[in-house]
Amino acid sequence: MNPTPHRHRRRAAALATLALAAGALLATGPTARAADVGFAADLVVAKDGSGTHTTVQAAVNAVPAGNPSAVTITVRPGTYRETVQIPSNKPHIRLVGSGSSPSQVTIVYNNSAGTTRPDGSTYGTSGSATFMADADDFQARNLTFANDFDEVAHANQSGHQAVALRTRADRIRLENVVVNGDQDTLLLDTAGRDTRGRVHITGSTIRGNVDFIFGRATAVITNSTIEVTRRPDGSSGGYVMAPSTAPQFNGFLVTNSTITGGVTDRTYYLGRPWHAGGDASLDPQGIVRNTQLSAAVRTTPWTDMSGFSWRDDRFAEHRNTGPGSGSASADRPQLTDAQATAYTPAVWLGDWTP
């Protein structure tokens, strides 16, 4: 026999009470979801006040510490002159520009290593970053990170390194972004010398002139454009990468990309070994493969740094093309096809598939 309508209503009321009680327990427990504590899982940054926040940092601040699942911060078109830090206890943040191209959303500031802090100290290279992504599982898409520090206007200041983007965590994904600077543009770092930090960059543009991709992370740069630029004084010359890899990790892998720029021919090195702090136990690694090299690249593409020889570290090429490429020699190590099977994004990133 079918239950009466009164019994239906009593049963529904009882189930609702149980559901509310269960929800209250979840919301007060250590695994409470953001939505259970009144947090909007999707945030919108807009300079005109039409979003949930007017600055990127304010949106980051609104994300609860220890957030267990993805939070999307959508940034509407505009130039956001601010420094931003995603602290290590706020993982899973997705930062997305809502414009039609990365140029429509720019996060920019002008600190440098030698810029004075309010307390009288200086920022240092790492601290100069416009944007600092220090939490695991950070993603950014369709926007520009920039540092527009003016070297010419501060010619008498020491410490011209000026970072646009610093990553210092694991499983960082950057897609269709522009990272724009001069010296030390993109710092791909880790939380510690012996801590793994993996970065995957695809479909992006990175600009600079001196050591402008540097750090100790394990990084794959694929299907991207690396653009070498003239120095602020108009001169042409510099270094694309300066890895500072610990020996147990892989370093920088550039693959299926283009290295180009409107500079004088044969004036840019692919890289040099950065033994940070003079640490001789480091084993910097830089691999460039299946990449189009413009005539900006020197015929001897690797060079020494601070008394450390690149020949003692891990630098090589494989099947590059273009006027900046060259055949195997003592000055230009080339991987064999058999060796190259160990130098792929899948090998580099291990158990992480971006």
XYZ file of C-alpha atoms in Angstrom:
354
model
C 0.000 0.000 0.000
C 1.362 3.512 -0.834
C 2.322 5.712 2.134
C 0.027 8.633 2.892
C 0.993 12.239 1.975
C 1.515 12.998 5.711
C 4.064 10.186 5.981
C 5.857 11.558 2.888
C 6.133 15.003 4.497
C 7.363 13.625 7.853
C 10.029 11.512 6.132
C 11.204 14.453 4.009
C 11.462 16.673 7.084
C 13.508 14.047 8.929
C 15.893 13.630 5.999
C 16.318 17.394 5.740
C 17.188 17.608 9.444
C 19.796 14.864 9.066
C 21.278 16.592 6.021
C 21.581 19.883 7.880
C 23.273 18.176 10.802
C 25.704 16.386 8.540
C 26.478 19.616 6.704
C 27.169 21.391 9.980
C 29.610 18.660 11.007
C 31.422 18.851 7.657
C 31.602 22.617 7.758
C 33.278 22.631 11.167
C 35.624 19.723 10.484
C 39.149 19.877 9.056
C 37.905 18.918 5.584
C 35.276 21.642 5.317
C 34.797 22.846 1.784
C 35.174 26.518 0.909
C 31.483 26.766 0.004
C 30.508 25.387 3.432
C 32.210 28.286 5.199
C 30.698 30.989 3.016
C 33.550 31.288 0.509
C 32.843 31.911 -3.174
C 34.880 29.326 -5.062
C 35.112 31.576 -8.126
C 36.444 35.101 -7.719
C 36.506 37.949 -10.243
C 39.010 40.807 -10.278
C 37.956 44.009 -12.060
C 39.467 47.472 -11.697
C 36.061 49.129 -12.150
C 34.547 47.360 -9.152
C 32.272 45.099 -11.173
C 33.893 41.934 -9.803
C 34.341 40.542 -6.327
C 37.693 42.352 -5.901
C 39.565 45.261 -7.487
C 43.104 43.866 -7.052
C 44.587 40.459 -7.688
C 46.162 40.297 -4.244
C 42.809 40.975 -2.578
C 41.337 37.984 -4.413
C 44.261 35.791 -3.345
C 43.796 36.959 0.240
C 40.155 35.820 0.090
C 41.144 32.219 -0.622
C 41.157 30.239 2.639
C 44.436 28.723 3.753
C 44.693 25.023 3.071
C 42.105 25.176 0.312
C 41.676 21.533 -0.793
C 40.261 22.084 -4.273
C 40.555 24.405 -7.260
C 39.734 28.092 -6.925
C 39.493 30.145 -10.106
C 40.407 33.827 -10.032
C 39.260 35.466 -13.260
C 40.959 38.772 -14.042
C 39.135 41.146 -16.341
C 41.034 43.290 -18.885
C 43.221 46.023 -17.483
C 46.672 46.820 -16.143
C 47.081 45.888 -12.490
C 50.056 47.710 -11.010
C 50.722 45.680 -7.896
C 52.862 42.958 -6.447
C 51.131 39.663 -5.786
C 52.115 36.691 -3.642
C 50.326 33.358 -3.474
C 51.580 31.920 -0.174
C 52.594 28.295 0.118
C 49.460 27.411 2.134
C 47.055 28.339 -0.702
C 47.346 25.624 -3.354
C 45.099 24.915 -6.359
C 44.660 28.524 -7.494
C 43.819 29.038 -11.163
C 44.512 32.558 -12.426
C 42.803 33.292 -15.753
C 42.749 36.451 -17.847
C 39.357 37.010 -19.459
C 40.601 39.073 -22.392
C 40.975 37.870 -25.968
C 44.778 37.698 -25.592
C 47.400 37.770 -22.819
C 48.151 41.432 -23.571
C 44.730 42.508 -22.323
C 45.455 41.555 -18.704
C 48.804 42.706 -17.320
C 50.108 42.391 -13.773
C 53.142 44.659 -13.529
C 55.426 46.359 -11.021
C 58.943 47.803 -11.013
C 60.895 46.510 -8.035
C 64.496 45.408 -8.597
C 67.069 43.589 -6.507
C 68.513 46.929 -5.415
C 65.214 48.710 -4.765
C 64.948 49.875 -1.155
C 62.183 48.420 1.000
C 60.273 50.585 3.480
C 62.503 49.196 6.274
C 65.675 50.327 4.494
C 66.785 46.903 3.253
C 66.709 45.923 -0.418
C 64.429 43.398 -2.089
C 67.106 41.144 -3.537
C 66.577 39.259 -6.764
C 63.920 36.812 -5.560
C 62.044 39.464 -3.608
C 61.872 41.798 -6.599
C 59.263 39.629 -8.334
C 56.037 41.243 -9.455
C 54.176 37.943 -9.035
C 55.216 35.167 -6.644
C 53.596 31.736 -6.949
C 54.751 29.845 -3.868
C 51.922 27.270 -3.624
C 51.680 23.868 -5.289
C 49.296 23.257 -8.193
C 49.166 26.877 -9.304
C 48.007 27.551 -12.862
C 47.962 30.738 -14.918
C 46.454 31.285 -18.345
C 45.949 34.112 -20.836
C 47.648 37.026 -19.088
C 50.945 38.922 -18.849
C 53.385 39.096 -15.945
C 55.805 42.003 -16.269
C 58.501 43.935 -14.485
C 59.139 47.377 -15.975
C 62.034 48.467 -13.773
C 63.917 51.223 -15.609
C 67.624 50.388 -15.665
C 68.571 53.620 -17.442
C 66.826 55.820 -14.885
C 68.565 53.893 -12.100
C 71.966 53.513 -13.741
C 73.808 54.312 -10.508
C 71.871 51.764 -8.475
C 73.397 48.339 -7.944
C 71.182 45.297 -8.374
C 69.351 45.668 -11.679
C 67.869 42.154 -11.588
C 64.097 42.557 -11.824
C 61.881 39.461 -11.789
C 58.456 39.456 -13.433
C 57.338 36.002 -12.244
C 58.749 33.747 -9.549
C 57.540 30.189 -9.003
C 58.653 28.292 -5.919
C 56.498 25.193 -5.716
C 55.595 21.926 -7.463
C 53.231 21.246 -10.367
C 53.079 24.774 -11.764
C 51.361 25.128 -15.150
C 51.607 28.253 -17.303
C 49.649 28.334 -20.553
C 49.333 31.165 -23.085
C 51.055 33.673 -20.839
C 53.622 36.382 -21.512
C 56.471 36.906 -19.071
C 58.109 40.216 -19.888
C 61.233 41.742 -18.394
C 64.896 42.477 -18.880
C 67.447 40.888 -16.555
C 66.248 37.819 -14.592
C 62.700 37.866 -15.979
C 61.477 34.396 -14.990
C 62.678 32.726 -11.794
C 61.722 29.041 -11.762
C 62.683 28.072 -8.249
C 61.871 25.471 -5.599
C 61.058 25.649 -1.904
C 64.517 24.282 -1.048
C 67.717 23.046 -2.613
C 66.698 19.409 -2.277
C 62.973 19.927 -2.863
C 61.415 19.059 -6.202
C 59.608 21.800 -8.060
C 58.163 21.085 -11.510
C 56.950 23.675 -13.996
C 55.242 23.174 -17.363
C 55.081 26.164 -19.723
C 53.259 25.876 -23.040
C 52.057 28.221 -25.768
C 53.725 31.184 -24.078
C 56.220 34.000 -24.677
C 59.189 34.798 -22.433
C 61.216 37.980 -23.049
C 64.494 39.240 -21.658
C 68.231 39.460 -22.197
C 70.387 38.396 -19.236
C 69.804 35.029 -17.490
C 66.131 35.662 -18.044
C 65.057 32.063 -17.419
C 66.835 30.926 -14.278
C 66.568 28.893 -11.091
C 66.676 25.359 -9.746
C 63.266 24.022 -10.819
C 62.638 21.120 -13.165
C 60.993 22.957 -16.048
C 59.610 22.071 -19.467
C 59.109 24.924 -21.935
C 57.279 23.687 -25.008
C 55.556 25.187 -28.057
C 56.625 28.623 -26.884
C 58.580 31.656 -28.066
C 61.678 32.772 -26.207
C 62.447 36.301 -27.330
C 65.881 37.818 -26.715
C 65.826 41.607 -26.470
C 68.353 44.414 -26.563
C 69.699 45.817 -23.332
C 68.212 49.116 -22.155
C 71.295 50.935 -23.468
C 70.658 49.495 -26.937
C 73.485 46.966 -26.852
C 72.990 43.371 -27.936
C 74.239 40.448 -25.897
C 73.171 38.129 -23.133
C 72.130 34.691 -21.946
C 68.823 32.887 -22.285
C 69.002 30.530 -19.308
C 70.940 30.106 -16.085
C 69.858 26.847 -14.429
C 70.953 26.098 -10.872
C 69.922 22.449 -10.707
C 70.637 20.077 -7.830
C 72.300 16.889 -9.131
C 69.366 14.581 -8.293
C 66.908 16.566 -10.414
C 66.415 17.470 -14.052
C 66.829 21.116 -15.003
C 65.462 23.113 -17.936
C 64.145 21.448 -21.090
C 63.210 23.668 -24.048
C 61.473 21.712 -26.792
C 59.456 22.392 -29.945
C 59.872 26.127 -29.459
C 61.462 29.171 -31.094
C 64.328 31.315 -29.841
C 64.365 34.597 -31.714
C 64.568 38.380 -31.356
C 65.402 41.632 -33.081
C 69.045 41.731 -31.981
C 72.489 41.564 -33.573
C 73.443 38.173 -34.997
C 75.557 35.809 -32.867
C 75.266 37.788 -29.638
C 73.243 35.525 -27.348
C 74.243 32.385 -25.481
C 71.693 29.682 -24.886
C 72.849 29.498 -21.309
C 75.406 29.246 -18.566
C 75.656 27.330 -15.267
C 74.517 29.162 -12.162
C 76.115 27.645 -9.065
C 74.043 29.697 -6.653
C 76.038 30.817 -3.656
C 79.160 29.226 -5.150
C 77.784 25.744 -4.439
C 80.085 23.407 -6.373
C 77.827 20.416 -5.639
C 75.114 21.732 -7.952
C 74.882 20.298 -11.462
C 73.050 22.827 -13.654
C 71.212 21.368 -16.640
C 69.929 22.993 -19.814
C 68.681 21.067 -22.851
C 67.390 22.671 -26.057
C 65.876 20.286 -28.584
C 63.702 20.346 -31.703
C 63.699 24.121 -31.516
C 64.075 26.826 -34.166
C 67.121 28.981 -33.383
C 67.512 32.376 -35.010
C 70.845 33.904 -35.967
C 70.866 35.665 -32.588
C 72.338 32.465 -31.084
C 76.121 32.224 -30.907
C 77.968 29.465 -32.733
C 79.360 28.448 -29.321
C 76.049 28.610 -27.442
C 77.153 27.737 -23.881
C 79.521 29.657 -21.639
C 81.019 29.680 -18.145
C 79.718 31.586 -15.119
C 81.428 32.822 -11.944
C 84.382 30.487 -12.349
C 82.298 27.372 -13.101
C 82.707 25.709 -16.493
C 79.640 24.736 -18.448
C 81.557 21.646 -19.608
C 81.390 20.223 -16.079
C 77.599 20.448 -16.023
C 74.723 19.209 -18.207
C 74.204 21.219 -21.383
C 73.270 19.815 -24.796
C 71.121 20.173 -27.910
C 69.202 17.813 -30.150
C 67.931 18.323 -33.691
C 67.565 22.084 -33.525
C 66.991 23.973 -36.770
C 67.394 27.471 -38.144
C 70.390 29.763 -38.742
C 71.395 29.604 -35.088
C 71.706 25.817 -35.035
C 74.923 23.883 -35.612
C 76.460 20.457 -35.867
C 78.049 18.488 -33.050
C 81.426 19.641 -31.762
C 83.314 19.962 -28.505
C 81.716 23.380 -28.111
C 78.283 22.182 -29.108
C 77.288 18.815 -27.550
C 74.449 17.029 -29.338
C 72.325 14.201 -27.951
C 72.053 11.097 -30.084
C 68.572 9.881 -31.005
C 68.950 7.093 -28.456
C 70.004 9.505 -25.713
C 67.198 11.901 -26.578
C 64.557 9.393 -25.470
C 65.499 10.265 -21.889
C 65.055 13.991 -22.510
C 61.315 14.371 -22.997
C 58.547 16.205 -21.119
C 57.153 12.898 -19.817
C 60.514 11.893 -18.355
C 61.114 15.385 -16.973
C 57.766 15.625 -15.195
C 57.553 12.039 -13.909
C 54.253 11.120 -12.310
C 52.714 14.521 -13.062
C 50.774 14.997 -16.283
C 49.818 18.689 -16.619
